[in-house]
Short mmCIF file of C-alpha atoms in Angstrom, two decimals:
data_model
loop_
_atom_site.label_atom_id
_atom_site.label_comp_id
_atom_site.label_asym_id
_atom_site.label_seq_id
_atom_site.Cartn_x
_atom_site.Cartn_y
_atom_site.Cartn_z
CA MET A 1015 -0.05 0.00 -0.17
CA LYS A 1016 0.89 3.74 -0.69
CA ILE A 1017 1.85 5.84 2.25
CA ALA A 1018 2.67 9.11 2.88
CA ILE A 1019 4.57 10.58 5.84
CA VAL A 1020 3.83 14.09 7.17
CA GLY A 1021 5.92 16.13 9.23
CA VAL A 1022 9.42 14.68 8.31
CA GLY A 1023 11.45 15.74 11.59
CA LYS A 1024 13.67 13.51 14.05
CA ILE A 1025 11.54 10.81 14.79
CA ALA A 1026 10.12 10.43 11.28
CA LEU A 1027 13.58 9.73 9.36
CA ASP A 1028 14.83 8.17 12.52
CA GLN A 1029 12.05 5.40 13.04
CA HIS A 1030 9.30 5.93 10.48
CA VAL A 1031 11.27 5.56 7.06
CA PRO A 1032 13.25 2.96 7.88
CA ALA A 1033 10.33 0.92 8.70
CA ILE A 1034 8.60 1.55 6.13
CA LYS A 1035 11.44 1.04 3.81
CA ALA A 1036 12.28 -2.34 5.54
CA SER A 1037 8.65 -3.54 5.04
CA PRO A 1038 6.83 -5.51 3.06
CA ASP A 1039 3.36 -3.70 3.28
CA TRP A 1040 4.22 -0.66 2.12
CA GLU A 1041 5.71 1.58 0.11
CA LEU A 1042 6.58 5.24 1.05
CA ALA A 1043 5.22 7.26 -2.00
CA ALA A 1044 5.50 11.04 -0.44
CA THR A 1045 6.05 12.85 1.85
CA CYS A 1046 4.91 16.46 3.12
CA SER A 1047 7.17 18.69 5.40
CA ARG A 1048 7.83 22.80 5.60
CA HIS A 1049 11.93 21.63 5.90
CA GLY A 1050 12.43 18.22 5.57
CA SER A 1051 11.77 15.43 3.00
CA VAL A 1052 13.12 12.06 1.94
CA GLU A 1053 15.45 11.07 -0.90
CA GLY A 1054 13.73 9.87 -3.72
CA VAL A 1055 10.59 10.32 -2.53
CA GLU A 1056 8.10 13.02 -3.99
CA ALA A 1057 8.18 15.92 -1.90
CA PHE A 1058 5.35 18.37 -1.08
CA THR A 1059 5.18 21.24 1.57
CA ASP A 1060 1.15 21.64 1.64
CA PHE A 1061 -1.04 18.50 2.54
CA ALA A 1062 -3.91 19.68 0.40
CA GLN A 1063 -2.45 19.66 -2.41
CA LEU A 1064 -0.14 16.39 -2.07
CA LEU A 1065 -4.49 14.90 -1.18
CA GLU A 1066 -5.62 16.51 -4.48
CA ALA A 1067 -2.23 15.57 -6.45
CA ARG A 1068 -2.39 11.53 -5.07
CA PRO A 1069 -5.20 10.40 -4.46
CA ASP A 1070 -3.79 6.64 -5.04
CA ILE A 1071 -1.83 7.20 -1.55
CA ARG A 1072 -4.70 5.73 0.68
CA VAL A 1073 -2.62 6.07 4.04
CA VAL A 1074 -1.02 8.88 5.45
CA SER A 1075 1.27 8.62 8.62
CA LEU A 1076 1.49 11.94 11.10
CA CYS A 1077 4.24 12.65 12.88
CA MET A 1078 4.22 16.19 13.45
CA PRO A 1079 4.29 17.62 17.18
CA PRO A 1080 0.62 16.95 18.46
CA VAL A 1081 -0.41 20.73 18.44
CA PRO A 1082 -1.10 20.39 14.73
CA ARG A 1083 -1.62 17.27 14.28
CA PHE A 1084 -5.45 17.52 14.22
CA ASP A 1085 -6.10 19.49 11.06
CA TYR A 1086 -3.96 17.60 9.28
CA ALA A 1087 -5.39 14.49 10.75
CA ARG A 1088 -9.15 16.19 9.86
CA ALA A 1089 -8.61 16.99 6.58
CA ALA A 1090 -7.21 13.67 5.14
CA ILE A 1091 -10.14 11.46 6.60
CA LEU A 1092 -13.05 14.19 5.05
CA ALA A 1093 -10.75 13.05 2.05
CA GLY A 1094 -11.13 9.19 2.78
CA ARG A 1095 -7.78 8.34 3.43
CA HIS A 1096 -6.79 6.15 6.72
CA VAL A 1097 -4.65 7.79 8.96
CA MET A 1098 -2.42 6.68 11.44
CA LEU A 1099 -1.33 9.07 14.62
CA GLU A 1100 2.27 9.52 15.86
CA LYS A 1101 1.99 9.20 19.92
CA PRO A 1102 0.46 10.92 21.59
CA PRO A 1103 -2.61 10.82 19.31
CA GLY A 1104 -3.66 14.50 19.55
CA ALA A 1105 -2.76 17.66 21.80
CA SER A 1106 -6.36 16.85 23.67
CA LEU A 1107 -8.57 13.99 24.68
CA ALA A 1108 -11.33 15.64 22.76
CA GLU A 1109 -9.65 15.79 19.37
CA CYS A 1110 -8.83 12.01 19.84
CA HIS A 1111 -12.32 11.91 19.82
CA ALA A 1112 -13.77 14.18 17.35
CA LEU A 1113 -11.52 12.59 15.27
CA GLU A 1114 -12.47 9.05 15.81
CA SER A 1115 -16.24 10.65 15.51
CA MET A 1116 -14.93 11.23 11.75
CA ALA A 1117 -13.46 8.35 11.04
CA ARG A 1118 -16.24 6.22 12.02
CA ALA A 1119 -18.45 8.28 9.82
CA GLN A 1120 -16.22 8.50 6.78
CA GLY A 1121 -15.07 4.33 6.89
CA VAL A 1122 -11.91 4.51 7.52
CA SER A 1123 -9.22 3.43 9.70
CA LEU A 1124 -7.62 5.44 12.63
CA PHE A 1125 -4.91 4.07 14.77
CA ALA A 1126 -3.83 6.03 17.72
CA THR A 1127 0.45 4.39 18.22
CA TRP A 1128 2.05 3.27 21.00
CA HIS A 1129 4.97 2.29 19.86
CA SER A 1130 6.09 1.35 23.52
CA ARG A 1131 3.65 -1.00 23.30
CA CYS A 1132 5.26 -3.33 20.62
CA ALA A 1133 8.99 -3.26 22.94
CA ASP A 1134 10.26 -6.57 22.69
CA GLN A 1135 8.92 -8.26 26.09
CA VAL A 1136 5.46 -6.29 26.35
CA PRO A 1137 2.98 -9.06 25.38
CA ALA A 1138 5.21 -11.60 27.64
CA ALA A 1139 4.74 -9.35 31.00
CA LYS A 1140 1.59 -9.14 30.08
CA ALA A 1141 0.92 -12.90 29.16
CA TRP A 1142 2.95 -13.25 32.54
CA LEU A 1143 0.89 -11.12 34.54
CA ALA A 1144 -2.88 -11.54 33.11
CA ASP A 1145 -3.60 -14.30 36.13
CA LYS A 1146 -1.47 -12.78 38.91
CA ARG A 1147 -2.65 -10.03 41.97
CA VAL A 1148 -0.44 -6.86 41.76
CA THR A 1149 0.78 -5.73 45.25
CA ARG A 1150 2.14 -2.73 43.62
CA ALA A 1151 3.66 -1.44 40.89
CA HIS A 1152 6.44 1.25 40.21
CA ILE A 1153 7.68 2.85 36.92
CA THR A 1154 11.39 4.37 36.78
CA TRP A 1155 11.50 6.73 33.49
CA ARG A 1156 14.34 9.22 33.54
CA GLU A 1157 16.30 10.26 30.47
CA SER A 1158 17.93 13.69 28.98
CA VAL A 1159 15.42 15.69 27.18
CA ARG A 1160 18.56 17.31 25.66
CA LYS A 1161 19.55 14.02 23.95
CA TRP A 1162 16.60 13.14 23.11
CA HIS A 1163 14.88 16.60 22.05
CA PRO A 1164 17.31 18.44 21.25
CA GLY A 1165 16.64 22.47 20.49
CA GLN A 1166 12.88 21.43 20.53
CA ASP A 1167 11.51 24.14 22.31
CA TRP A 1168 7.80 22.92 21.37
CA VAL A 1169 8.06 20.03 23.80
CA PHE A 1170 8.29 23.25 26.55
CA GLU A 1171 4.95 24.82 24.38
CA PRO A 1172 1.21 24.25 25.65
CA GLY A 1173 0.83 20.99 24.71
CA GLY A 1174 4.23 19.67 24.17
CA MET A 1175 3.04 17.87 27.50
CA GLY A 1176 6.73 17.91 28.95
CA VAL A 1177 8.20 15.15 30.49
CA PHE A 1178 5.13 13.07 29.80
CA ASP A 1179 6.48 12.74 26.17
CA PRO A 1180 8.13 10.09 27.29
CA GLY A 1181 6.39 9.37 30.12
CA ILE A 1182 3.60 8.30 27.97
CA ASN A 1183 5.73 5.77 26.80
CA ALA A 1184 5.92 3.95 30.55
CA LEU A 1185 2.05 4.64 30.88
CA SER A 1186 1.18 3.17 27.42
CA ILE A 1187 3.34 0.03 28.99
CA LEU A 1188 1.56 0.24 31.95
CA THR A 1189 -2.19 0.15 30.91
CA GLU A 1190 -1.34 -2.82 28.39
CA ILE A 1191 0.20 -5.16 31.18
CA LEU A 1192 -1.84 -4.77 34.03
CA PRO A 1193 -4.90 -7.42 34.75
CA ALA A 1194 -6.82 -4.62 35.96
CA PRO A 1195 -7.18 -0.46 35.44
CA VAL A 1196 -5.55 2.04 37.66
CA HIS A 1197 -6.56 5.66 37.98
CA LEU A 1198 -4.58 8.68 39.20
CA THR A 1199 -5.19 10.07 42.80
CA GLY A 1200 -2.29 12.29 42.89
CA ALA A 1201 0.63 13.94 41.29
CA LEU A 1202 3.43 16.37 41.80
CA LEU A 1203 4.57 18.50 38.62
CA GLU A 1204 7.72 20.29 38.40
CA PHE A 1205 7.69 23.09 36.14
CA PRO A 1206 11.13 25.28 35.20
CA GLU A 1207 9.92 28.72 35.59
CA ASN A 1208 10.75 29.93 32.14
CA ARG A 1209 8.73 26.45 30.72
CA GLN A 1210 5.07 26.03 30.33
CA THR A 1211 5.50 22.43 30.47
CA PRO A 1212 6.78 20.27 33.29
CA ILE A 1213 10.85 18.45 33.32
CA ALA A 1214 9.69 15.90 35.71
CA ALA A 1215 6.70 14.65 37.70
CA ARG A 1216 5.86 12.36 40.74
CA LEU A 1217 2.28 10.29 40.27
CA ALA A 1218 0.01 8.43 42.31
CA PHE A 1219 -2.41 5.64 41.06
CA SER A 1220 -4.78 3.57 42.79
CA GLY A 1221 -3.91 -0.04 43.07
CA HIS A 1222 -0.34 0.71 45.25
CA THR A 1223 0.82 1.75 41.80
CA SER A 1224 3.36 5.21 41.08
CA ALA A 1225 5.16 6.53 38.92
CA GLU A 1226 8.42 8.75 38.95
CA PHE A 1227 9.45 10.93 35.20
CA ASP A 1228 12.53 12.91 34.93
CA TRP A 1229 13.88 15.07 32.03
CA ARG A 1230 17.21 16.02 34.14
CA GLU A 1231 19.05 12.12 33.75
CA GLU A 1232 22.09 13.17 32.37
CA THR A 1233 24.12 9.76 33.47
CA ARG A 1234 21.97 7.08 31.23
CA ASP A 1235 18.22 6.41 30.48
CA ILE A 1236 16.84 4.90 33.19
CA TRP A 1237 13.35 3.26 31.78
CA GLN A 1238 11.89 0.51 34.30
CA ILE A 1239 8.46 -0.69 35.27
CA GLU A 1240 8.26 -3.10 37.88
CA VAL A 1241 5.26 -5.00 39.35
CA ALA A 1242 5.34 -6.77 42.61
CA THR A 1243 2.86 -9.67 42.98
CA ASP A 1244 1.51 -12.74 45.00
CA ALA A 1245 3.87 -14.67 42.35
CA GLY A 1246 6.34 -13.22 42.91
CA THR A 1247 8.12 -9.58 40.85
CA LEU A 1248 8.18 -8.64 37.23
CA THR A 1249 10.98 -5.76 35.86
CA LEU A 1250 10.73 -4.42 32.32
CA GLN A 1251 13.90 -3.01 31.66
CA ASP A 1252 14.88 -0.60 28.80
CA GLY A 1253 11.92 0.18 27.79
CA GLY A 1254 10.69 -2.72 27.48
CA ALA A 1255 13.36 -4.38 25.53
CA ARG A 1256 14.47 -6.85 28.64
CA MET A 1257 12.09 -8.67 31.30
CA VAL A 1258 13.07 -9.81 34.78
CA LEU A 1259 11.48 -12.68 36.67
CA ASN A 1260 11.95 -13.20 40.29
CA ALA A 1261 15.78 -12.01 39.55
CA VAL A 1262 15.66 -14.10 36.49
CA GLN A 1263 15.88 -12.47 32.97
CA SER A 1264 13.66 -14.40 30.59
CA SER A 1265 14.29 -14.68 26.83
CA ALA A 1266 12.37 -12.99 23.94
CA THR A 1267 9.10 -15.29 23.18
CA ASP A 1268 6.90 -13.29 20.55
CA ALA A 1269 8.14 -14.21 16.76
CA THR A 1270 6.59 -10.21 15.47
CA PRO A 1271 9.41 -8.01 13.19
CA SER A 1272 12.15 -6.68 15.96
CA GLY A 1273 11.86 -3.14 15.90
CA GLU A 1274 9.05 -1.20 17.85
CA TYR A 1275 7.50 0.93 14.54
CA PRO A 1276 8.23 -2.34 12.38
CA ARG A 1277 5.16 -3.72 14.40
CA LEU A 1278 3.58 -0.56 14.47
CA TYR A 1279 3.29 -0.33 10.56
CA ALA A 1280 2.30 -4.20 10.55
CA GLN A 1281 -0.37 -3.53 12.95
CA MET A 1282 -1.56 -0.24 10.91
CA ALA A 1283 -1.68 -2.52 7.59
CA ALA A 1284 -3.99 -5.24 9.18
CA LEU A 1285 -6.29 -2.16 10.65
CA VAL A 1286 -6.34 -1.32 6.94
CA GLN A 1287 -7.33 -4.59 5.31
CA ALA A 1288 -9.80 -5.08 8.07
CA GLY A 1289 -11.02 -1.88 7.50
CA ALA A 1290 -10.73 -1.35 11.43
CA ILE A 1291 -9.76 1.55 14.11
CA ASP A 1292 -7.70 1.06 17.10
CA MET A 1293 -7.87 5.06 19.41
CA ASP A 1294 -6.64 2.92 22.71
CA LEU A 1295 -6.51 6.74 24.72
CA ALA A 1296 -5.96 5.43 28.19
CA PRO A 1297 -2.28 6.52 28.88
CA LEU A 1298 -3.75 9.86 27.43
CA VAL A 1299 -6.46 10.06 30.30
CA HIS A 1300 -3.40 9.32 32.96
CA VAL A 1301 -1.68 12.48 31.12
CA ALA A 1302 -4.70 14.44 31.48
CA ASP A 1303 -5.92 13.45 35.00
CA ALA A 1304 -2.13 14.52 35.55
CA PHE A 1305 -2.14 18.17 34.89
CA MET A 1306 -5.69 18.56 36.49
CA LEU A 1307 -5.02 16.81 39.48
CA GLY A 1308 -1.45 17.93 40.27
CA GLN A 1309 0.34 20.46 42.61
CA ARG A 1310 2.51 22.73 40.59
CA LYS A 1311 5.75 23.35 42.05
CA THR A 1312 8.43 25.80 40.07
CA VAL A 1313 12.01 25.31 39.89
CA ALA A 1314 15.22 26.14 38.07
CA PRO A 1315 15.23 27.81 34.65
CA PHE A 1316 15.37 25.81 32.06
CA VAL A 1317 17.45 26.00 28.48
CA PHE A 1318 18.57 23.75 25.84
#
């Protein structure tokens, strides 16, 4: 199937383009971006022109930041195109619900992607936890914003989500693997005095579940989820790439293609072929609740 990438930035070049080019399901037929392009692929700077000029492209993958994404998704859906949304699927829950309603009315597929759910050991962790009683769960998600978003001031603007941009990856795994849902009960959000979104957050959930997100970790990436149960402790490390059960590392068990984004594109191909929609918003609900319930603490200014 022919697909167009809209928004040719770091995530598109690092993850989306290689995943599409390696997939037997997809042909990267066009891009649309104000600043970026892909060598050998037809490039547009105006999305309306792309939609008009290339009716043969039935699927678009939207990779730009979340704030402008709604208008592009709306235009694509109303033009009868299937839409794949980079995480988070929108700048607000209302936008996401509106897009789902439009997609159902137009009869097109819509996919809210959560790439961390496609990490190697997430399916195995979900399967192991399915019949367990969870007694405690904790997320530690620490990384450097300078490393992963160098100079990208939009992450600190309204709608950019701040530390929840990586933190929602952890929440997407948590909501996937826990055998019973949890809800937020409180939060402490640390805002640099010169920024509009938080640089760190501590979250408390029902079910003795908690999380710590921090974008100021300059030493190493720490992406870990620990779940204590009545049958022992499961730990997902490296963002779900490794699983440890009761201090013993487990080997990979699923046979899907290696890499999170190839698995996402395989899922999108299946959705289009089935005429289905996947708009699970559980991770975004937790983020919205954190902004609603969280206490605000002002911390030192941040500059790149």
